[in-house]
Tab-separated table of N, CA and C in Angstrom:
chain	number	residue	atom	x	y	z
M	1	UNK	N	-35.242	105.020	345.898
M	1	UNK	CA	-34.881	105.166	344.507
M	1	UNK	C	-35.962	105.983	343.800
M	2	UNK	N	-35.524	106.967	343.082
M	2	UNK	CA	-36.449	107.856	342.386
M	2	UNK	C	-36.318	107.653	340.881
M	3	UNK	N	-37.425	107.346	340.222
M	3	UNK	CA	-37.369	107.152	338.777
M	3	UNK	C	-38.031	108.320	338.080
M	4	UNK	N	-37.352	108.816	337.098
M	4	UNK	CA	-37.885	109.922	336.311
M	4	UNK	C	-38.147	109.397	334.903
M	5	UNK	N	-39.343	109.596	334.438
M	5	UNK	CA	-39.688	109.159	333.085
M	5	UNK	C	-39.766	110.360	332.166
M	6	UNK	N	-39.249	110.198	331.013
M	6	UNK	CA	-39.426	111.199	329.979
M	6	UNK	C	-40.768	110.870	329.333
M	7	UNK	N	-41.782	111.623	329.667
M	7	UNK	CA	-43.135	111.273	329.219
M	7	UNK	C	-43.271	111.317	327.697
M	8	UNK	N	-42.554	112.226	327.034
M	8	UNK	CA	-42.617	112.262	325.571
M	8	UNK	C	-42.075	110.974	324.980
M	9	UNK	N	-40.945	110.511	325.516
M	9	UNK	CA	-40.335	109.281	325.023
M	9	UNK	C	-41.277	108.106	325.278
M	10	UNK	N	-41.805	108.035	326.501
M	10	UNK	CA	-42.689	106.935	326.867
M	10	UNK	C	-43.935	106.922	325.979
M	11	UNK	N	-44.520	108.087	325.768
M	11	UNK	CA	-45.708	108.162	324.916
M	11	UNK	C	-45.393	107.750	323.486
M	12	UNK	N	-44.229	108.171	322.995
M	12	UNK	CA	-43.891	107.800	321.624
M	12	UNK	C	-43.670	106.291	321.517
M	13	UNK	N	-43.106	105.663	322.562
M	13	UNK	CA	-42.925	104.207	322.553
M	13	UNK	C	-44.282	103.505	322.551
M	14	UNK	N	-45.171	103.974	323.400
M	14	UNK	CA	-46.512	103.376	323.477
M	14	UNK	C	-47.233	103.567	322.145
M	15	UNK	N	-47.155	104.778	321.613
M	15	UNK	CA	-47.821	105.075	320.344
M	15	UNK	C	-47.236	104.213	319.226
M	16	UNK	N	-45.904	104.088	319.194
M	16	UNK	CA	-45.248	103.273	318.169
M	16	UNK	C	-45.668	101.827	318.256
M	17	UNK	N	-45.709	101.310	319.477
M	17	UNK	CA	-46.121	99.917	319.669
M	17	UNK	C	-47.578	99.743	319.260
M	18	UNK	N	-48.419	100.665	319.654
M	18	UNK	CA	-49.840	100.580	319.304
M	18	UNK	C	-50.013	100.655	317.789
M	19	UNK	N	-49.255	101.548	317.147
M	19	UNK	CA	-49.346	101.658	315.688
M	19	UNK	C	-48.907	100.369	315.025
M	20	UNK	N	-47.803	99.798	315.504
M	20	UNK	CA	-47.302	98.570	314.903
M	20	UNK	C	-48.313	97.448	315.093
M	21	UNK	N	-48.805	97.291	316.299
M	21	UNK	CA	-49.778	96.238	316.570
M	21	UNK	C	-51.023	96.462	315.727
M	22	UNK	N	-51.467	97.712	315.636
M	22	UNK	CA	-52.631	98.027	314.809
M	22	UNK	C	-52.397	97.647	313.363
M	23	UNK	N	-51.217	97.971	312.864
M	23	UNK	CA	-50.916	97.669	311.463
M	23	UNK	C	-50.729	96.171	311.255
M	24	UNK	N	-50.061	95.515	312.183
M	24	UNK	CA	-49.859	94.071	312.049
M	24	UNK	C	-51.204	93.370	312.024
M	25	UNK	N	-52.053	93.694	312.969
M	25	UNK	CA	-53.334	93.000	313.018
M	25	UNK	C	-54.284	93.461	311.935
M	26	UNK	N	-53.947	94.540	311.257
M	26	UNK	CA	-54.715	94.964	310.100
M	26	UNK	C	-54.639	93.878	309.032
M	27	UNK	N	-53.523	93.133	309.006
M	27	UNK	CA	-53.393	92.041	308.045
M	27	UNK	C	-54.534	91.042	308.215
M	28	UNK	N	-54.963	90.844	309.457
M	28	UNK	CA	-56.084	89.928	309.694
M	28	UNK	C	-57.385	90.516	309.190
M	29	UNK	N	-57.479	91.829	309.231
M	29	UNK	CA	-58.743	92.498	308.939
M	29	UNK	C	-58.869	92.964	307.495
M	30	UNK	N	-57.942	92.576	306.636
M	30	UNK	CA	-57.996	93.075	305.269
M	30	UNK	C	-58.960	92.282	304.394
M	31	UNK	N	-59.613	91.299	305.003
M	31	UNK	CA	-60.617	90.504	304.288
M	31	UNK	C	-60.024	89.732	303.118
M	32	UNK	N	-58.745	89.423	303.218
M	32	UNK	CA	-58.117	88.549	302.230
M	32	UNK	C	-57.813	87.258	302.967
M	33	UNK	N	-58.383	86.178	302.484
M	33	UNK	CA	-58.158	84.883	303.117
M	33	UNK	C	-56.840	84.325	302.592
M	34	UNK	N	-55.868	84.185	303.472
M	34	UNK	CA	-54.565	83.669	303.075
M	34	UNK	C	-54.508	82.151	303.202
M	35	UNK	N	-55.659	81.546	303.399
M	35	UNK	CA	-55.753	80.087	303.411
M	35	UNK	C	-55.039	79.438	304.581
M	36	UNK	N	-54.861	78.139	304.480
M	36	UNK	CA	-54.136	77.375	305.495
M	36	UNK	C	-52.732	77.121	304.958
M	37	UNK	N	-51.783	77.101	305.876
M	37	UNK	CA	-50.394	76.871	305.478
M	37	UNK	C	-49.674	76.094	306.565
M	38	UNK	N	-48.521	75.576	306.233
M	38	UNK	CA	-47.714	74.886	307.233
M	38	UNK	C	-46.741	75.875	307.856
M	39	UNK	N	-46.643	75.848	309.185
M	39	UNK	CA	-45.648	76.678	309.854
M	39	UNK	C	-44.303	75.950	309.850
M	40	UNK	N	-43.311	76.533	310.527
M	40	UNK	CA	-41.965	75.944	310.524
M	40	UNK	C	-41.941	74.537	311.113
M	41	UNK	N	-42.878	74.232	312.018
M	41	UNK	CA	-42.924	72.896	312.637
M	41	UNK	C	-43.796	71.916	311.848
M	42	UNK	N	-44.315	72.375	310.688
M	42	UNK	CA	-45.127	71.481	309.871
M	42	UNK	C	-46.584	71.405	310.295
M	43	UNK	N	-46.998	72.253	311.251
M	43	UNK	CA	-48.406	72.268	311.662
M	43	UNK	C	-49.214	73.084	310.660
M	44	UNK	N	-50.443	72.651	310.419
M	44	UNK	CA	-51.344	73.388	309.538
M	44	UNK	C	-51.953	74.545	310.332
M	45	UNK	N	-51.736	75.781	309.862
M	45	UNK	CA	-52.219	76.974	310.577
M	45	UNK	C	-52.896	77.928	309.603
M	46	UNK	N	-53.685	78.824	310.145
M	46	UNK	CA	-54.329	79.870	309.368
M	46	UNK	C	-53.245	80.798	308.816
M	47	UNK	N	-53.270	81.047	307.497
M	47	UNK	CA	-52.250	81.874	306.857
M	47	UNK	C	-52.187	83.287	307.394
M	48	UNK	N	-53.349	83.874	307.695
M	48	UNK	CA	-53.376	85.242	308.236
M	48	UNK	C	-52.686	85.280	309.593
M	49	UNK	N	-53.019	84.307	310.464
M	49	UNK	CA	-52.399	84.250	311.791
M	49	UNK	C	-50.901	84.000	311.668
M	50	UNK	N	-50.538	83.131	310.751
M	50	UNK	CA	-49.137	82.782	310.540
M	50	UNK	C	-48.338	84.019	310.133
M	51	UNK	N	-48.848	84.788	309.171
M	51	UNK	CA	-48.153	85.985	308.709
M	51	UNK	C	-48.024	86.998	309.849
M	52	UNK	N	-49.098	87.187	310.604
M	52	UNK	CA	-49.029	88.101	311.747
M	52	UNK	C	-47.952	87.670	312.730
M	53	UNK	N	-47.896	86.378	313.026
M	53	UNK	CA	-46.922	85.869	313.989
M	53	UNK	C	-45.496	86.043	313.466
M	54	UNK	N	-45.300	85.827	312.175
M	54	UNK	CA	-43.966	86.029	311.597
M	54	UNK	C	-43.514	87.475	311.776
M	55	UNK	N	-44.433	88.418	311.555
M	55	UNK	CA	-44.087	89.834	311.710
M	55	UNK	C	-43.800	90.147	313.180
M	56	UNK	N	-44.645	89.658	314.071
M	56	UNK	CA	-44.442	89.901	315.503
M	56	UNK	C	-43.097	89.332	315.955
M	57	UNK	N	-42.757	88.140	315.441
M	57	UNK	CA	-41.498	87.480	315.810
M	57	UNK	C	-40.303	88.019	315.025
M	58	UNK	N	-40.553	88.991	314.160
M	58	UNK	CA	-39.515	89.612	313.330
M	58	UNK	C	-38.827	88.597	312.416
M	59	UNK	N	-39.588	87.639	311.925
M	59	UNK	CA	-39.075	86.662	310.959
M	59	UNK	C	-39.469	87.148	309.558
M	60	UNK	N	-38.845	88.255	309.166
M	60	UNK	CA	-39.270	88.939	307.946
M	60	UNK	C	-38.939	88.157	306.675
M	61	UNK	N	-37.834	87.404	306.671
M	61	UNK	CA	-37.510	86.604	305.486
M	61	UNK	C	-38.593	85.564	305.233
M	62	UNK	N	-39.063	84.920	306.308
M	62	UNK	CA	-40.142	83.938	306.166
M	62	UNK	C	-41.448	84.614	305.738
M	63	UNK	N	-41.705	85.820	306.286
M	63	UNK	CA	-42.919	86.558	305.919
M	63	UNK	C	-42.878	86.924	304.435
M	64	UNK	N	-41.716	87.360	303.962
M	64	UNK	CA	-41.574	87.727	302.545
M	64	UNK	C	-41.788	86.496	301.664
M	65	UNK	N	-41.205	85.371	302.043
M	65	UNK	CA	-41.376	84.139	301.269
M	65	UNK	C	-42.845	83.723	301.243
M	66	UNK	N	-43.524	83.839	302.396
M	66	UNK	CA	-44.938	83.487	302.470
M	66	UNK	C	-45.771	84.392	301.557
M	67	UNK	N	-45.503	85.691	301.600
M	67	UNK	CA	-46.247	86.635	300.753
M	67	UNK	C	-45.983	86.318	299.284
M	68	UNK	N	-44.724	86.042	298.942
M	68	UNK	CA	-44.376	85.681	297.561
M	68	UNK	C	-45.224	84.524	297.055
M	69	UNK	N	-45.467	83.530	297.908
M	69	UNK	CA	-46.266	82.363	297.509
M	69	UNK	C	-47.738	82.723	297.278
M	70	UNK	N	-48.178	83.813	297.869
M	70	UNK	CA	-49.589	84.199	297.730
M	70	UNK	C	-49.923	84.690	296.326
M	71	UNK	N	-48.905	85.041	295.546
M	71	UNK	CA	-49.151	85.570	294.201
M	71	UNK	C	-49.912	84.552	293.343
M	72	UNK	N	-49.730	83.275	293.655
M	72	UNK	CA	-50.365	82.226	292.856
M	72	UNK	C	-51.822	81.993	293.231
M	73	UNK	N	-52.213	82.447	294.423
M	73	UNK	CA	-53.579	82.131	294.846
M	73	UNK	C	-54.475	83.361	295.019
M	74	UNK	N	-53.896	84.547	295.020
M	74	UNK	CA	-54.695	85.766	295.181
M	74	UNK	C	-54.889	86.454	293.831
M	75	UNK	N	-55.923	87.267	293.746
M	75	UNK	CA	-56.087	88.094	292.546
M	75	UNK	C	-54.954	89.131	292.555
M	76	UNK	N	-54.620	89.691	291.388
M	76	UNK	CA	-53.559	90.710	291.367
M	76	UNK	C	-53.835	91.863	292.344
M	77	UNK	N	-55.084	92.286	292.423
M	77	UNK	CA	-55.433	93.380	293.342
M	77	UNK	C	-55.166	92.974	294.786
M	78	UNK	N	-55.622	91.784	295.170
M	78	UNK	CA	-55.426	91.325	296.548
M	78	UNK	C	-53.939	91.202	296.876
M	79	UNK	N	-53.188	90.668	295.934
M	79	UNK	CA	-51.750	90.494	296.160
M	79	UNK	C	-51.063	91.851	296.329
M	80	UNK	N	-51.370	92.792	295.442
M	80	UNK	CA	-50.765	94.128	295.524
M	80	UNK	C	-51.113	94.783	296.863
M	81	UNK	N	-52.350	94.616	297.277
M	81	UNK	CA	-52.801	95.192	298.543
M	81	UNK	C	-52.053	94.559	299.721
M	82	UNK	N	-51.900	93.242	299.703
M	82	UNK	CA	-51.167	92.546	300.754
M	82	UNK	C	-49.726	93.050	300.820
M	83	UNK	N	-49.080	93.205	299.673
M	83	UNK	CA	-47.701	93.715	299.619
M	83	UNK	C	-47.644	95.129	300.198
M	84	UNK	N	-48.612	95.972	299.825
M	84	UNK	CA	-48.632	97.352	300.334
M	84	UNK	C	-48.809	97.394	301.849
M	85	UNK	N	-49.725	96.579	302.369
M	85	UNK	CA	-49.959	96.554	303.819
M	85	UNK	C	-48.705	96.048	304.536
M	86	UNK	N	-48.073	95.007	303.993
M	86	UNK	CA	-46.852	94.477	304.598
M	86	UNK	C	-45.744	95.536	304.600
M	87	UNK	N	-45.592	96.240	303.479
M	87	UNK	CA	-44.569	97.288	303.377
M	87	UNK	C	-44.829	98.389	304.393
M	88	UNK	N	-46.080	98.806	304.526
M	88	UNK	CA	-46.422	99.840	305.508
M	88	UNK	C	-46.127	99.349	306.927
M	89	UNK	N	-46.356	98.063	307.162
M	89	UNK	CA	-46.060	97.473	308.469
M	89	UNK	C	-44.565	97.573	308.757
M	90	UNK	N	-43.734	97.265	307.763
M	90	UNK	CA	-42.285	97.371	307.948
M	90	UNK	C	-41.873	98.812	308.215
M	91	UNK	N	-42.467	99.748	307.473
M	91	UNK	CA	-42.134	101.170	307.661
M	91	UNK	C	-42.518	101.653	309.053
M	92	UNK	N	-43.556	101.038	309.640
M	92	UNK	CA	-44.075	101.481	310.938
M	92	UNK	C	-43.350	100.840	312.125
M	93	UNK	N	-42.418	99.930	311.849
M	93	UNK	CA	-41.703	99.289	312.958
M	93	UNK	C	-40.931	100.318	313.767
M	94	UNK	N	-40.740	100.016	315.036
M	94	UNK	CA	-39.968	100.932	315.871
M	94	UNK	C	-38.501	100.897	315.426
M	95	UNK	N	-37.763	101.969	315.690
M	95	UNK	CA	-36.362	102.052	315.243
M	95	UNK	C	-35.496	100.877	315.708
M	96	UNK	N	-35.744	100.374	316.913
M	96	UNK	CA	-34.943	99.256	317.421
M	96	UNK	C	-35.162	98.001	316.567
M	97	UNK	N	-36.418	97.720	316.209
M	97	UNK	CA	-36.716	96.563	315.357
M	97	UNK	C	-36.069	96.717	313.987
M	98	UNK	N	-36.144	97.930	313.445
M	98	UNK	CA	-35.525	98.181	312.141
M	98	UNK	C	-34.018	97.968	312.223
M	99	UNK	N	-33.383	98.480	313.277
M	99	UNK	CA	-31.931	98.309	313.436
M	99	UNK	C	-31.575	96.836	313.585
M	100	UNK	N	-32.307	96.129	314.444
M	100	UNK	CA	-32.043	94.703	314.674
M	100	UNK	C	-32.106	93.902	313.378
M	101	UNK	N	-32.993	94.308	312.499
M	101	UNK	CA	-33.237	93.558	311.269
M	101	UNK	C	-32.638	94.223	310.032
M	102	UNK	N	-31.828	95.255	310.261
M	102	UNK	CA	-31.141	95.939	309.166
M	102	UNK	C	-32.139	96.423	308.104
M	103	UNK	N	-33.229	97.032	308.563
M	103	UNK	CA	-34.272	97.513	307.654
M	103	UNK	C	-34.253	99.037	307.606
M	104	UNK	N	-33.572	99.588	306.614
M	104	UNK	CA	-33.657	101.029	306.420
M	104	UNK	C	-34.680	101.282	305.313
M	105	UNK	N	-34.971	102.548	305.060
M	105	UNK	CA	-36.004	102.891	304.075
M	105	UNK	C	-35.686	102.300	302.705
M	106	UNK	N	-34.414	102.312	302.341
M	106	UNK	CA	-34.008	101.790	301.031
M	106	UNK	C	-34.263	100.282	300.933
M	107	UNK	N	-33.927	99.552	301.986
M	107	UNK	CA	-34.129	98.097	301.968
M	107	UNK	C	-35.625	97.764	301.943
M	108	UNK	N	-36.422	98.503	302.699
M	108	UNK	CA	-37.873	98.277	302.694
M	108	UNK	C	-38.429	98.513	301.292
M	109	UNK	N	-37.926	99.546	300.618
M	109	UNK	CA	-38.379	99.832	299.256
M	109	UNK	C	-37.971	98.700	298.302
M	110	UNK	N	-36.777	98.151	298.496
M	110	UNK	CA	-36.326	97.014	297.664
M	110	UNK	C	-37.218	95.795	297.904
M	111	UNK	N	-37.552	95.540	299.166
M	111	UNK	CA	-38.454	94.422	299.498
M	111	UNK	C	-39.784	94.616	298.783
M	112	UNK	N	-40.308	95.838	298.853
M	112	UNK	CA	-41.580	96.175	298.214
M	112	UNK	C	-41.498	95.931	296.707
M	113	UNK	N	-40.437	96.444	296.083
M	113	UNK	CA	-40.284	96.288	294.631
M	113	UNK	C	-40.140	94.827	294.239
M	114	UNK	N	-39.353	94.071	295.017
M	114	UNK	CA	-39.170	92.652	294.726
M	114	UNK	C	-40.471	91.874	294.849
M	115	UNK	N	-41.265	92.188	295.870
M	115	UNK	CA	-42.553	91.497	296.039
M	115	UNK	C	-43.523	91.850	294.919
M	116	UNK	N	-43.427	93.058	294.377
M	116	UNK	CA	-44.354	93.489	293.328
M	116	UNK	C	-44.039	92.850	291.983
M	117	UNK	N	-42.816	92.322	291.830
M	117	UNK	CA	-42.474	91.665	290.567
M	117	UNK	C	-43.217	90.331	290.486
M	118	UNK	N	-43.794	90.066	289.338
M	118	UNK	CA	-44.544	88.820	289.188
M	118	UNK	C	-43.591	87.685	288.852
M	119	UNK	N	-43.379	86.804	289.824
M	119	UNK	CA	-42.496	85.647	289.629
M	119	UNK	C	-43.351	84.397	289.715
M	120	UNK	N	-43.523	83.726	288.616
M	120	UNK	CA	-44.360	82.515	288.627
M	120	UNK	C	-43.508	81.287	288.709
């Protein structure tokens, strides 16, 4: 059996995955402490790790809800920055992830705008 790889396609997949992982884990490195939170099973976990895991698991509704709750505990600058990093992370997802989650550019922009609204 002979396998032929399209090296451009393979490189773009690797690059896309590396970019996504880089951006996702950037959430950990933004020096914003997201505190401790309860995960879906009720365990107390690090908020930064929790948000990263939600993105990796493509649980974007839960990630959006978690970010929304941060508005009460972060400074406006920190919150805006977190929203921007999250939005960039969504934009950087591979096309398959975007399709699976029905995330086109317009929907990502709506998510961004909704998160930027101050809801107390």
